[in-house]
PDB file of C-alpha atoms in Angstrom:
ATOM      1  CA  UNK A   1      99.476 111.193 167.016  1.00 54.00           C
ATOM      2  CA  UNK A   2      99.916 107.246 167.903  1.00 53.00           C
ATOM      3  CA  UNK A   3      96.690 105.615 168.758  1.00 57.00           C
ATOM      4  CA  UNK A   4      98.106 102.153 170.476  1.00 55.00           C
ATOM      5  CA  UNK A   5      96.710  99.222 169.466  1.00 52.00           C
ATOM      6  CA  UNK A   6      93.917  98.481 172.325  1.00 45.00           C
ATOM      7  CA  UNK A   7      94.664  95.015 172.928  1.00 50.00           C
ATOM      8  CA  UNK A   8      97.942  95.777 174.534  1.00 65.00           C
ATOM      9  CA  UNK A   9     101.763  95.238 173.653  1.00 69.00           C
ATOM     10  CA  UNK A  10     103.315  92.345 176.026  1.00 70.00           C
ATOM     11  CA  UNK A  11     107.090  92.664 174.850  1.00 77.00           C
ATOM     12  CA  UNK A  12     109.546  95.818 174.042  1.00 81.00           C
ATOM     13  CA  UNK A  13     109.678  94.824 170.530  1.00 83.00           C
ATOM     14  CA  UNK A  14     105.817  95.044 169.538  1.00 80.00           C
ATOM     15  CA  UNK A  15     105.677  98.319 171.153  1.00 78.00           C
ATOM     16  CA  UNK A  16     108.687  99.392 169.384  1.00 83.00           C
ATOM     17  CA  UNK A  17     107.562  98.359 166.149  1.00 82.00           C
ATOM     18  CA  UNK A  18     104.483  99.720 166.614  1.00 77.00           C
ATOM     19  CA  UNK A  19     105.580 103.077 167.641  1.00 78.00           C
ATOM     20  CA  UNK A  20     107.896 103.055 164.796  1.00 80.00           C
ATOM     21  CA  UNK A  21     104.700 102.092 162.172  1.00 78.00           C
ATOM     22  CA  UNK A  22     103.598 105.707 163.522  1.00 75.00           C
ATOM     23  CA  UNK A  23     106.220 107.804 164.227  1.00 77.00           C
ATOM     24  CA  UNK A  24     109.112 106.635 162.097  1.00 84.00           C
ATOM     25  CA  UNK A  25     112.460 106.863 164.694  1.00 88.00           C
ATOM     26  CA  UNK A  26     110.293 107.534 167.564  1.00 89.00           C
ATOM     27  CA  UNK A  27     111.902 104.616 169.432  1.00 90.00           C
ATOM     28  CA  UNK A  28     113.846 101.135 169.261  1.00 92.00           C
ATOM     29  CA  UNK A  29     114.388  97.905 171.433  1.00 90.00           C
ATOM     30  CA  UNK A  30     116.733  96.543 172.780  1.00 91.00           C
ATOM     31  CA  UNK A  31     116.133  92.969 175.292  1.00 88.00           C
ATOM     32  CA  UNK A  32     113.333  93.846 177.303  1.00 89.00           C
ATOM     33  CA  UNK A  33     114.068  97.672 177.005  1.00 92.00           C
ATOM     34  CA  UNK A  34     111.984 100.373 174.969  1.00 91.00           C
ATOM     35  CA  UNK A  35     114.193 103.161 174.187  1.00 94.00           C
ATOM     36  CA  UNK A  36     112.145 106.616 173.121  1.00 94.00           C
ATOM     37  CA  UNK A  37     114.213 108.741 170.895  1.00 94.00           C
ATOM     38  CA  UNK A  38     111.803 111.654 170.253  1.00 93.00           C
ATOM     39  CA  UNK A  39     108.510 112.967 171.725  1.00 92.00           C
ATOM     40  CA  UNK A  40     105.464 111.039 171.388  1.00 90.00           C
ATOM     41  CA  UNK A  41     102.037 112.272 171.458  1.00 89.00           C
ATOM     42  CA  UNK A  42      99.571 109.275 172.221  1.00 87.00           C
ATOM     43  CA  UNK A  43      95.678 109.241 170.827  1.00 86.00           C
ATOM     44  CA  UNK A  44      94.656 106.604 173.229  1.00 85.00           C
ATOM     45  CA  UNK A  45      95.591 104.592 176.205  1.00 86.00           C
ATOM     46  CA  UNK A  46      99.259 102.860 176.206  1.00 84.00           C
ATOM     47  CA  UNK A  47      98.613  99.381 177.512  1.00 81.00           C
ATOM     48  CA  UNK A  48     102.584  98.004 177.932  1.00 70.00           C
ATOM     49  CA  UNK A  49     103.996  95.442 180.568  1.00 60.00           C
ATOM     50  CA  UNK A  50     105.778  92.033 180.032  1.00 55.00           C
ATOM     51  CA  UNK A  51     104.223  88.818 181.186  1.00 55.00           C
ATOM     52  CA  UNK A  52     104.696  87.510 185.188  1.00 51.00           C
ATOM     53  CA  UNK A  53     106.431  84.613 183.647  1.00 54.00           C
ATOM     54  CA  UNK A  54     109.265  86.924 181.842  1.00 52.00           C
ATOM     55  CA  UNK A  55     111.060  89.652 182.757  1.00 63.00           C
ATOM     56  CA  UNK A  56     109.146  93.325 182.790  1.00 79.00           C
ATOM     57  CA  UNK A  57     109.796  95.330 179.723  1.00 87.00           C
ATOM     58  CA  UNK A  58     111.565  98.904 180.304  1.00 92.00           C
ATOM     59  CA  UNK A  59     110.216 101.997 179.400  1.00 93.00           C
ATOM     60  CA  UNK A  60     113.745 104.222 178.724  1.00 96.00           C
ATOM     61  CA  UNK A  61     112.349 108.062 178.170  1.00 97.00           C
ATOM     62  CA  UNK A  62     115.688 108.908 177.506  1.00 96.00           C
ATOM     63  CA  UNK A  63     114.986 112.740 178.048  1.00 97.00           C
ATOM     64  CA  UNK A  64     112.020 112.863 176.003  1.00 95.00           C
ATOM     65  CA  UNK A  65     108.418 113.762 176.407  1.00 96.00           C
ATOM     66  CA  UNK A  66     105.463 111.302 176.123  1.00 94.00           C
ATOM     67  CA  UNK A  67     102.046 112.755 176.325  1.00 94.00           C
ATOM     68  CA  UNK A  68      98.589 113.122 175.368  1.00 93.00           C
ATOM     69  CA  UNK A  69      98.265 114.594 171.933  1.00 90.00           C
ATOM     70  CA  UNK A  70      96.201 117.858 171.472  1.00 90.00           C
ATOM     71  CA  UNK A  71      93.633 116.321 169.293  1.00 90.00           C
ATOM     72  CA  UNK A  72      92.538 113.563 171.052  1.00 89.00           C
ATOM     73  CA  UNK A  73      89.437 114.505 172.808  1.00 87.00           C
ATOM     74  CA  UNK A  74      88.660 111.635 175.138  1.00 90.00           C
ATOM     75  CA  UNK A  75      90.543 111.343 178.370  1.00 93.00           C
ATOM     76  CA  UNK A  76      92.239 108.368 179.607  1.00 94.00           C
ATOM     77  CA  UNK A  77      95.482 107.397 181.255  1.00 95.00           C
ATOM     78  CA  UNK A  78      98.233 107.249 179.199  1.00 94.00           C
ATOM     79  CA  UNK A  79     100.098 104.300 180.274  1.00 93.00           C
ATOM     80  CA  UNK A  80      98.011 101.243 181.813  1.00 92.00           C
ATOM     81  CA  UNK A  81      99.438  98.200 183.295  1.00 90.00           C
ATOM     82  CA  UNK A  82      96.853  95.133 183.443  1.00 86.00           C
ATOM     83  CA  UNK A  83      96.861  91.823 185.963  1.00 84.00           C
ATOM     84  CA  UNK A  84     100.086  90.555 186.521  1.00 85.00           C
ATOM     85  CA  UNK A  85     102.200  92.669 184.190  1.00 86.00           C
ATOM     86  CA  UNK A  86     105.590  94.499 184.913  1.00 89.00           C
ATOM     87  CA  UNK A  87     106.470  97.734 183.703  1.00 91.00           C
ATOM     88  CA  UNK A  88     109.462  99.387 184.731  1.00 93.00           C
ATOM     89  CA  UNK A  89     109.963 103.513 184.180  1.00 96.00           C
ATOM     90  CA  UNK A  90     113.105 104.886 183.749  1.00 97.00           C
ATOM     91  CA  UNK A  91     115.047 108.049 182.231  1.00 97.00           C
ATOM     92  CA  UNK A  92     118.841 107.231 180.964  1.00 95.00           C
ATOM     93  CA  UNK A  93     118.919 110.999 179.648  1.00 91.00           C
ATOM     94  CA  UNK A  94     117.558 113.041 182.871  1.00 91.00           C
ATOM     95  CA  UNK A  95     114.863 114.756 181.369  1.00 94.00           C
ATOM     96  CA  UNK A  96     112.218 112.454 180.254  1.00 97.00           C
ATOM     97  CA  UNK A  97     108.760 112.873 181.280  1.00 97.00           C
ATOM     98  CA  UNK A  98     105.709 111.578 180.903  1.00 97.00           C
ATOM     99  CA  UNK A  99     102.757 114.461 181.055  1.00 97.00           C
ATOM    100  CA  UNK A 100      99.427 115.882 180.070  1.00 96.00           C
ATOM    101  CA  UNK A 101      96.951 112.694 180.741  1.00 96.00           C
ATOM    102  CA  UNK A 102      93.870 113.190 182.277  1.00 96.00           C
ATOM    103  CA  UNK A 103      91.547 110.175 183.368  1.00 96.00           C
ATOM    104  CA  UNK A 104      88.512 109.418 185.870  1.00 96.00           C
ATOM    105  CA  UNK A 105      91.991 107.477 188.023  1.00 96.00           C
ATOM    106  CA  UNK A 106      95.315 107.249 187.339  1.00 97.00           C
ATOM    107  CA  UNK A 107      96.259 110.702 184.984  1.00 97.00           C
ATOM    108  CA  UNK A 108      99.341 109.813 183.741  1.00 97.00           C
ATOM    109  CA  UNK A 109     100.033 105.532 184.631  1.00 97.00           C
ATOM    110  CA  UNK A 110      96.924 103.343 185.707  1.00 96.00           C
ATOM    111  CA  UNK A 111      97.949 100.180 187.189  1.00 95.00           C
ATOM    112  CA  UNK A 112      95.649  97.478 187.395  1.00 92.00           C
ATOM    113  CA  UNK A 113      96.250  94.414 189.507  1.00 91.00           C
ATOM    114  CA  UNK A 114      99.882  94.744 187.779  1.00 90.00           C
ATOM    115  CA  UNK A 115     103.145  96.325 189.062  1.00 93.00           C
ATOM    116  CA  UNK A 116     105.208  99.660 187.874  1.00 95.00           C
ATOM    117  CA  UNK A 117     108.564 100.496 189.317  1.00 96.00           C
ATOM    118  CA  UNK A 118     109.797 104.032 188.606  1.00 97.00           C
ATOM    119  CA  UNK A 119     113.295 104.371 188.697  1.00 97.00           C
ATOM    120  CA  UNK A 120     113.993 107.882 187.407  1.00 97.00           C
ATOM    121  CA  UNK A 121     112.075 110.207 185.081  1.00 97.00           C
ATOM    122  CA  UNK A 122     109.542 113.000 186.001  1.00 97.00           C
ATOM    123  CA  UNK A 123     105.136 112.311 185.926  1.00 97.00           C
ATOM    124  CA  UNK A 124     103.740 116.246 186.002  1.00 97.00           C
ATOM    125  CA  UNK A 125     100.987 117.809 184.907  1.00 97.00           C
ATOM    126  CA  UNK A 126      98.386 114.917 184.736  1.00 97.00           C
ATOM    127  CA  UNK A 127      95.435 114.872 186.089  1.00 97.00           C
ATOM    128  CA  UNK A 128      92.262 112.596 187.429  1.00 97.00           C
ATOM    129  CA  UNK A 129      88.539 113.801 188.182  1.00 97.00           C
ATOM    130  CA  UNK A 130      88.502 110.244 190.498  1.00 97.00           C
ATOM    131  CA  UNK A 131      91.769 109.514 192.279  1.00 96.00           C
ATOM    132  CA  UNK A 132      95.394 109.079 191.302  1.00 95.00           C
ATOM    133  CA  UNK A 133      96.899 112.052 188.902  1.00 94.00           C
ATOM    134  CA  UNK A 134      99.984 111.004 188.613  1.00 97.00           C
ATOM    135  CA  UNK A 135      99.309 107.062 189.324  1.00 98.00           C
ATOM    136  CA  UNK A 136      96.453 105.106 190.599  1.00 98.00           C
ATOM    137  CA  UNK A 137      96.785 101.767 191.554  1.00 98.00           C
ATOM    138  CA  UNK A 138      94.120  99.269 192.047  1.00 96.00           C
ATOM    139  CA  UNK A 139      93.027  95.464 192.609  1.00 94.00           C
ATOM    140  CA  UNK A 140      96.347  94.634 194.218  1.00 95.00           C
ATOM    141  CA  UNK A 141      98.760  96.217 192.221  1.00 95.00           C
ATOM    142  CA  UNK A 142     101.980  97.643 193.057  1.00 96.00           C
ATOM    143  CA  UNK A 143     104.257 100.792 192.260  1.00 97.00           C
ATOM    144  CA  UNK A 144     107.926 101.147 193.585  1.00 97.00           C
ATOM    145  CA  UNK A 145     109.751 104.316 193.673  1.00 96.00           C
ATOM    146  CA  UNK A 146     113.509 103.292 193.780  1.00 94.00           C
ATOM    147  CA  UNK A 147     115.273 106.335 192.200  1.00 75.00           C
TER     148      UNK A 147
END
């Protein structure tokens, strides 16, 4: 299980390095890219985006599941993107998805104030007692679907 670090990660090679610290080969970086190479089971909320100044940092799922891990017994979104960060989703391998988050709003992604783009991958089976079980976006945030 990777419990994030709850301050946030603001470029693709702290959250790399970070997920590596816990699950050694889990992913690696590349630019502004995170690259997953195996499944990931998260204990707490993933806070990732890249400043408004730079350019957003990637998330590649590369056909591999990221989730909620089975012993962590508090809900909350797994992904969250805070005031005026960029996240961008993708899936390079086709069967990458992100699933099993439950929250009061936003299951699976919660973007606040900041902006996602999802250009490929798959959000299922999330859930939210308030609104949003996939994604739930609030205080002028954004989310694109290009792909």
């Amino acid at each position: 299980m990777f419990t994030p670090n709850l301050a946030g990660y603001t470029t693709a090679q702290e959250f790399a390095e970070a997920l590596n610290k816990n699950h050694p080969g889990a992913a690696e970086y590349e630019g502004n890219t995170v690259k997953l190479l195996k499944p990931v089971a998260l204990g707490g909320t993933l806070k990732l985006g890249g400043s408004s100044e730079g350019s957003p940092v990637t998330l590649d799922l590369n056909s591999v599941t990221l989730s909620k891990a089975s012993s962590a017994k508090e809900d909350f979104p797994l992904i969250t993107v805070g005031s005026g960060k960029y996240l961008t989703i993708k899936d390079n391998g086709g069967n990458g998805k992100i699933t099993g988050g439950k929250a009061v709003n936003g299951g699976a992604v919660y973007v606040n104030g900041g902006h996602l783009t999802m250009e490929s991958g798959t959000i299922t089976n999330n859930t939210a007692t308030g609104k949003g079980g996939a994604v739930y976006v609030a205080n002028s945030g954004s989310f694109t679907i290009t792909g």
